Tab-separated table of C-alpha atoms in Angstrom:
chain	number	residue	atom	x	y	z
A	1	MET	CA	-18.920	-17.968	-17.811
A	2	LEU	CA	-17.402	-20.731	-15.157
A	3	SER	CA	-13.489	-19.759	-17.380
A	4	LEU	CA	-13.896	-15.869	-16.082
A	5	LEU	CA	-14.831	-17.311	-12.521
A	6	ALA	CA	-11.523	-19.597	-12.196
A	7	GLN	CA	-9.725	-16.391	-13.206
A	8	TYR	CA	-11.072	-14.367	-10.803
A	9	ILE	CA	-10.605	-17.109	-7.723
A	10	LEU	CA	-6.786	-17.235	-9.179
A	11	PHE	CA	-6.546	-13.363	-8.811
A	12	HIS	CA	-7.561	-12.933	-5.464
A	13	LYS	CA	-6.567	-16.064	-4.136
A	14	SER	CA	-2.323	-14.976	-5.728
A	15	GLU	CA	-2.573	-11.674	-3.399
A	16	PRO	CA	-1.633	-11.866	-0.177
A	17	SER	CA	-3.254	-9.786	2.317
A	18	ILE	CA	-1.575	-7.696	4.249
A	19	PRO	CA	2.438	-7.613	2.541
A	20	ALA	CA	5.317	-8.359	4.682
A	21	VAL	CA	6.829	-4.973	4.178
A	22	GLU	CA	3.140	-3.436	5.799
A	23	LYS	CA	3.796	-6.000	8.861
A	24	ALA	CA	6.908	-5.032	9.343
A	25	SER	CA	6.197	-1.704	9.397
A	26	VAL	CA	3.169	-2.565	12.114
A	27	ALA	CA	5.308	-4.114	14.393
A	28	HIS	CA	8.746	-1.180	13.847
A	29	GLY	CA	5.453	1.174	15.044
A	30	LEU	CA	4.652	-1.205	17.653
A	31	MET	CA	8.513	-0.649	19.344
A	32	GLU	CA	8.921	2.541	18.382
A	33	THR	CA	5.409	3.363	20.553
A	34	ALA	CA	7.186	0.591	23.347
A	35	ASP	CA	10.102	3.007	23.629
A	36	ALA	CA	8.029	6.014	24.426
A	37	HIS	CA	5.643	4.635	26.843
A	38	ALA	CA	8.854	2.013	28.668
A	39	GLY	CA	9.824	5.580	31.210
A	40	ARG	CA	5.718	6.476	31.941
A	41	ASP	CA	4.411	3.233	31.712
A	42	PRO	CA	6.579	-0.418	31.323
A	43	ARG	CA	3.458	-2.879	32.027
A	44	HIS	CA	2.572	-1.157	28.612
A	45	ALA	CA	5.426	-0.654	26.631
A	46	ALA	CA	5.897	-4.655	27.901
A	47	GLU	CA	2.589	-5.379	25.759
A	48	LEU	CA	3.182	-3.459	22.612
A	49	ARG	CA	7.175	-4.953	22.726
A	50	THR	CA	5.345	-8.046	22.458
A	51	ALA	CA	2.560	-7.593	20.297
A	52	ALA	CA	5.037	-5.935	18.023
A	53	LEU	CA	6.666	-9.580	18.345
A	54	ALA	CA	4.180	-11.513	17.321
A	55	ALA	CA	3.452	-9.734	14.747
A	56	LEU	CA	6.696	-10.350	13.332
A	57	SER	CA	6.172	-13.366	13.304
A	58	THR	CA	2.976	-13.552	11.525
A	59	ILE	CA	5.519	-13.109	8.117
A	60	ARG	CA	6.541	-15.755	8.057
């Protein structure tokens, strides 16, 4: 029983919660949305770019 529990914990500990590729695609999507909003709402575009940079910094 203890061995099964240890295997379960090690399996879930070893897999990352969100892959780096997925985080990069989130940042890419935020940058594309920021580019789309740049002409209409520059402040919102700047916030989206900041969020994209924050998402990229969590990859490391």
